[in-house]
Amino acid sequence: MLATAGIFTCLILIDFMVYDLVILIKGFNMYDKNNVFAKILRGEIPNKTVYSDDNVLAFYDVAPRARVHVLVIPRGEYTDIFDFTQNAPSDVQMAFWTGVRNTVEKLGLRDNFRTVANTGRGAGQSVMHFHIHIMSDERFTEDF
Ligand code: AMP
């Protein structure tokens, strides 16, 4: 009886240790299926779509910080540019950048736009689903 309780306790401890190890290794890339962009992709939150295909969705930023401010996101579950470039198959990565290009062309910004990919909370990433900001604004000629 005592031995059974001991084995049971050991198994629970091992289970906790394995869980901690997984969090430690995977922690940075844990994808939250309830982030706002995941909800947009599932159609649970509306968006103003600019461009859409099988791999990519591009829509206007809800709080624009430039005259034109659009976000491009892959449909797959990737937290940031690191996760995306490390774990997305190469054809998916290629399709994403083609989607960025198609979005820019649709916006008519061929030679007048800026791309930004905030990565990590320390750099201001607030939505943990990989995205590229496409921005265009007259004042960019004076900004750095
Ligand atoms: P970042 O701070 O780089 O993670 O960018 C996230 C961006 O998502 C911010 O610029 C937000 O204004 C924008 N955003 C948040 N919620 C929504 C939404 N529901 N629709 C469109 N853009 C959003």
mmCIF file of C-alpha atoms and ligand atoms in Angstrom:
data_model
loop_
_atom_site.group_PDB
_atom_site.id
_atom_site.type_symbol
_atom_site.label_atom_id
_atom_site.label_comp_id
_atom_site.label_asym_id
_atom_site.label_seq_id
_atom_site.Cartn_x
_atom_site.Cartn_y
_atom_site.Cartn_z
ATOM 1 C CA MET A 1 0.000 0.000 0.000
ATOM 2 C CA LEU A 2 2.799 2.361 1.063
ATOM 3 C CA ALA A 3 4.859 1.315 -1.985
ATOM 4 C CA THR A 4 1.949 2.040 -4.338
ATOM 5 C CA ALA A 5 1.517 5.519 -2.834
ATOM 6 C CA GLY A 6 5.277 6.127 -3.250
ATOM 7 C CA ILE A 7 5.247 5.071 -6.905
ATOM 8 C CA PHE A 8 2.166 7.221 -7.518
ATOM 9 C CA THR A 9 3.860 10.272 -5.940
ATOM 10 C CA CYS A 10 7.001 9.658 -8.019
ATOM 11 C CA LEU A 11 4.954 9.488 -11.229
ATOM 12 C CA ILE A 12 3.256 12.802 -10.412
ATOM 13 C CA LEU A 13 6.634 14.438 -9.707
ATOM 14 C CA ILE A 14 8.077 13.130 -13.007
ATOM 15 C CA ASP A 15 4.991 14.401 -14.810
ATOM 16 C CA PHE A 16 5.510 17.901 -13.343
ATOM 17 C CA MET A 17 9.221 17.841 -14.262
ATOM 18 C CA VAL A 18 8.506 16.855 -17.877
ATOM 19 C CA TYR A 19 5.861 19.596 -18.110
ATOM 20 C CA ASP A 20 8.335 22.200 -16.757
ATOM 21 C CA LEU A 21 10.966 21.010 -19.224
ATOM 22 C CA VAL A 22 8.561 21.371 -22.162
ATOM 23 C CA ILE A 23 7.626 24.913 -21.016
ATOM 24 C CA LEU A 24 11.327 25.744 -20.644
ATOM 25 C CA ILE A 25 12.178 24.515 -24.150
ATOM 26 C CA LYS A 26 8.998 25.577 -25.946
ATOM 27 C CA GLY A 27 8.022 28.506 -23.714
ATOM 28 C CA PHE A 28 9.010 31.256 -26.107
ATOM 29 C CA ASN A 29 6.985 29.785 -28.944
ATOM 30 C CA MET A 30 3.798 28.760 -27.150
ATOM 31 C CA TYR A 31 1.052 29.836 -29.547
ATOM 32 C CA ASP A 32 -2.102 31.198 -27.923
ATOM 33 C CA LYS A 33 -5.072 30.140 -30.075
ATOM 34 C CA ASN A 34 -7.123 32.946 -28.520
ATOM 35 C CA ASN A 35 -4.930 35.834 -29.662
ATOM 36 C CA VAL A 36 -6.791 38.547 -31.573
ATOM 37 C CA PHE A 37 -5.384 37.599 -35.010
ATOM 38 C CA ALA A 38 -6.346 33.935 -34.505
ATOM 39 C CA LYS A 39 -9.880 35.182 -33.809
ATOM 40 C CA ILE A 40 -9.796 37.325 -36.960
ATOM 41 C CA LEU A 41 -8.667 34.299 -38.996
ATOM 42 C CA ARG A 42 -11.562 32.242 -37.571
ATOM 43 C CA GLY A 43 -13.983 35.049 -38.440
ATOM 44 C CA GLU A 44 -14.828 35.710 -34.772
ATOM 45 C CA ILE A 45 -13.652 39.347 -34.996
ATOM 46 C CA PRO A 46 -14.316 41.485 -38.104
ATOM 47 C CA ASN A 47 -11.536 43.031 -40.160
ATOM 48 C CA LYS A 48 -11.150 45.359 -43.131
ATOM 49 C CA THR A 49 -9.507 43.007 -45.590
ATOM 50 C CA VAL A 50 -7.044 44.342 -48.170
ATOM 51 C CA TYR A 51 -5.846 41.042 -49.565
ATOM 52 C CA SER A 52 -6.580 37.377 -48.875
ATOM 53 C CA ASP A 53 -5.437 34.025 -50.249
ATOM 54 C CA ASP A 54 -4.942 30.455 -48.980
ATOM 55 C CA ASN A 55 -1.844 31.383 -46.971
ATOM 56 C CA VAL A 56 -2.170 35.040 -46.086
ATOM 57 C CA LEU A 57 -4.610 37.624 -44.775
ATOM 58 C CA ALA A 58 -3.906 41.373 -44.980
ATOM 59 C CA PHE A 59 -6.137 43.912 -43.226
ATOM 60 C CA TYR A 60 -6.119 47.513 -42.002
ATOM 61 C CA ASP A 61 -4.667 48.114 -38.527
ATOM 62 C CA VAL A 62 -7.432 49.136 -36.111
ATOM 63 C CA ALA A 63 -5.216 51.885 -34.604
ATOM 64 C CA PRO A 64 -3.226 53.206 -37.585
ATOM 65 C CA ARG A 65 0.088 54.961 -36.895
ATOM 66 C CA ALA A 66 0.596 55.989 -40.526
ATOM 67 C CA ARG A 67 -1.636 57.283 -43.331
ATOM 68 C CA VAL A 68 -1.672 53.717 -44.674
ATOM 69 C CA HIS A 69 -1.195 51.016 -42.028
ATOM 70 C CA VAL A 70 -1.909 47.414 -42.973
ATOM 71 C CA LEU A 71 -1.007 44.136 -41.271
ATOM 72 C CA VAL A 72 -0.122 40.963 -43.161
ATOM 73 C CA ILE A 73 -0.406 37.663 -41.307
ATOM 74 C CA PRO A 74 0.140 34.030 -42.291
ATOM 75 C CA ARG A 75 -2.859 31.739 -41.765
ATOM 76 C CA GLY A 76 -0.636 29.257 -39.892
ATOM 77 C CA GLU A 77 0.078 29.411 -36.163
ATOM 78 C CA TYR A 78 3.436 31.153 -35.702
ATOM 79 C CA THR A 79 4.197 33.497 -32.809
ATOM 80 C CA ASP A 80 6.882 35.684 -34.407
ATOM 81 C CA ILE A 81 9.381 35.982 -37.243
ATOM 82 C CA PHE A 82 11.760 33.616 -35.453
ATOM 83 C CA ASP A 83 9.129 30.897 -35.081
ATOM 84 C CA PHE A 84 7.922 31.455 -38.667
ATOM 85 C CA THR A 85 11.331 31.297 -40.359
ATOM 86 C CA GLN A 86 12.375 28.314 -38.254
ATOM 87 C CA ASN A 87 9.208 26.211 -38.366
ATOM 88 C CA ALA A 88 7.121 27.125 -41.427
ATOM 89 C CA PRO A 89 7.760 24.955 -44.522
ATOM 90 C CA SER A 90 9.677 26.855 -47.206
ATOM 91 C CA ASP A 91 6.695 26.923 -49.612
ATOM 92 C CA VAL A 92 4.585 28.519 -46.849
ATOM 93 C CA GLN A 93 7.301 31.126 -46.229
ATOM 94 C CA MET A 94 7.513 31.841 -49.957
ATOM 95 C CA ALA A 95 3.712 32.158 -50.145
ATOM 96 C CA PHE A 96 3.747 34.601 -47.222
ATOM 97 C CA TRP A 97 6.245 36.958 -48.860
ATOM 98 C CA THR A 98 4.303 36.707 -52.131
ATOM 99 C CA GLY A 99 1.235 37.732 -50.106
ATOM 100 C CA VAL A 100 3.134 40.727 -48.704
ATOM 101 C CA ARG A 101 4.098 41.711 -52.245
ATOM 102 C CA ASN A 102 0.542 41.289 -53.546
ATOM 103 C CA THR A 103 -0.762 43.421 -50.660
ATOM 104 C CA VAL A 104 1.721 46.201 -51.394
ATOM 105 C CA GLU A 105 0.786 46.120 -55.087
ATOM 106 C CA LYS A 106 -2.909 46.212 -54.245
ATOM 107 C CA LEU A 107 -2.285 49.281 -52.060
ATOM 108 C CA GLY A 108 -0.355 50.918 -54.908
ATOM 109 C CA LEU A 109 2.696 51.458 -52.718
ATOM 110 C CA ARG A 110 5.300 49.788 -54.957
ATOM 111 C CA ASP A 111 8.170 52.157 -54.056
ATOM 112 C CA ASN A 112 6.818 53.991 -51.026
ATOM 113 C CA PHE A 113 6.310 51.820 -47.968
ATOM 114 C CA ARG A 114 7.960 50.581 -44.804
ATOM 115 C CA THR A 115 7.821 47.064 -43.328
ATOM 116 C CA VAL A 116 8.138 46.401 -39.595
ATOM 117 C CA ALA A 117 8.013 43.123 -37.666
ATOM 118 C CA ASN A 118 8.041 43.816 -33.932
ATOM 119 C CA THR A 119 9.460 40.737 -32.259
ATOM 120 C CA GLY A 120 8.941 40.045 -28.555
ATOM 121 C CA ARG A 121 7.252 42.109 -25.871
ATOM 122 C CA GLY A 122 10.471 44.084 -25.327
ATOM 123 C CA ALA A 123 10.255 45.356 -28.915
ATOM 124 C CA GLY A 124 6.570 46.214 -28.640
ATOM 125 C CA GLN A 125 4.977 43.077 -30.069
ATOM 126 C CA SER A 126 1.493 43.032 -28.567
ATOM 127 C CA VAL A 127 -0.139 40.286 -30.653
ATOM 128 C CA MET A 128 1.723 36.979 -30.551
ATOM 129 C CA HIS A 129 0.796 35.867 -34.053
ATOM 130 C CA PHE A 130 3.544 36.673 -36.580
ATOM 131 C CA HIS A 131 2.705 39.765 -38.622
ATOM 132 C CA ILE A 132 4.304 42.367 -40.822
ATOM 133 C CA HIS A 133 3.256 46.007 -40.606
ATOM 134 C CA ILE A 134 3.088 47.743 -43.981
ATOM 135 C CA MET A 135 3.099 51.500 -43.504
ATOM 136 C CA SER A 136 3.240 54.494 -45.779
ATOM 137 C CA ASP A 137 3.188 58.130 -44.754
ATOM 138 C CA GLU A 138 4.489 61.431 -46.107
ATOM 139 C CA ARG A 139 6.350 62.138 -42.850
ATOM 140 C CA PHE A 140 8.568 59.078 -43.350
ATOM 141 C CA THR A 141 10.793 61.241 -45.571
ATOM 142 C CA GLU A 142 11.753 63.222 -42.436
ATOM 143 C CA ASP A 143 11.757 60.310 -39.943
ATOM 144 C CA PHE A 144 14.650 57.898 -39.607
HETATM 145 P P1 AMP B 1 2.339 44.680 -32.685
HETATM 146 O O1 AMP B 1 2.253 45.726 -31.605
HETATM 147 O O2 AMP B 1 3.558 44.759 -33.543
HETATM 148 O O3 AMP B 1 2.125 43.290 -32.113
HETATM 149 O O4 AMP B 1 1.133 44.969 -33.663
HETATM 150 C C1 AMP B 1 -0.168 44.575 -33.380
HETATM 151 C C2 AMP B 1 -1.055 45.506 -34.112
HETATM 152 O O5 AMP B 1 -2.335 44.931 -34.175
HETATM 153 C C3 AMP B 1 -1.219 46.889 -33.451
HETATM 154 O O6 AMP B 1 -0.764 47.883 -34.342
HETATM 155 C C4 AMP B 1 -2.727 46.986 -33.184
HETATM 156 O O7 AMP B 1 -3.238 48.274 -33.430
HETATM 157 C C5 AMP B 1 -3.277 45.966 -34.174
HETATM 158 N N1 AMP B 1 -4.559 45.372 -33.805
HETATM 159 C C6 AMP B 1 -4.942 44.890 -32.606
HETATM 160 N N2 AMP B 1 -6.192 44.413 -32.675
HETATM 161 C C7 AMP B 1 -6.607 44.582 -33.954
HETATM 162 C C8 AMP B 1 -7.814 44.300 -34.665
HETATM 163 N N3 AMP B 1 -8.858 43.715 -34.073
HETATM 164 N N4 AMP B 1 -7.893 44.618 -35.982
HETATM 165 C C9 AMP B 1 -6.855 45.207 -36.601
HETATM 166 N N5 AMP B 1 -5.690 45.500 -35.999
HETATM 167 C C10 AMP B 1 -5.569 45.198 -34.682
#
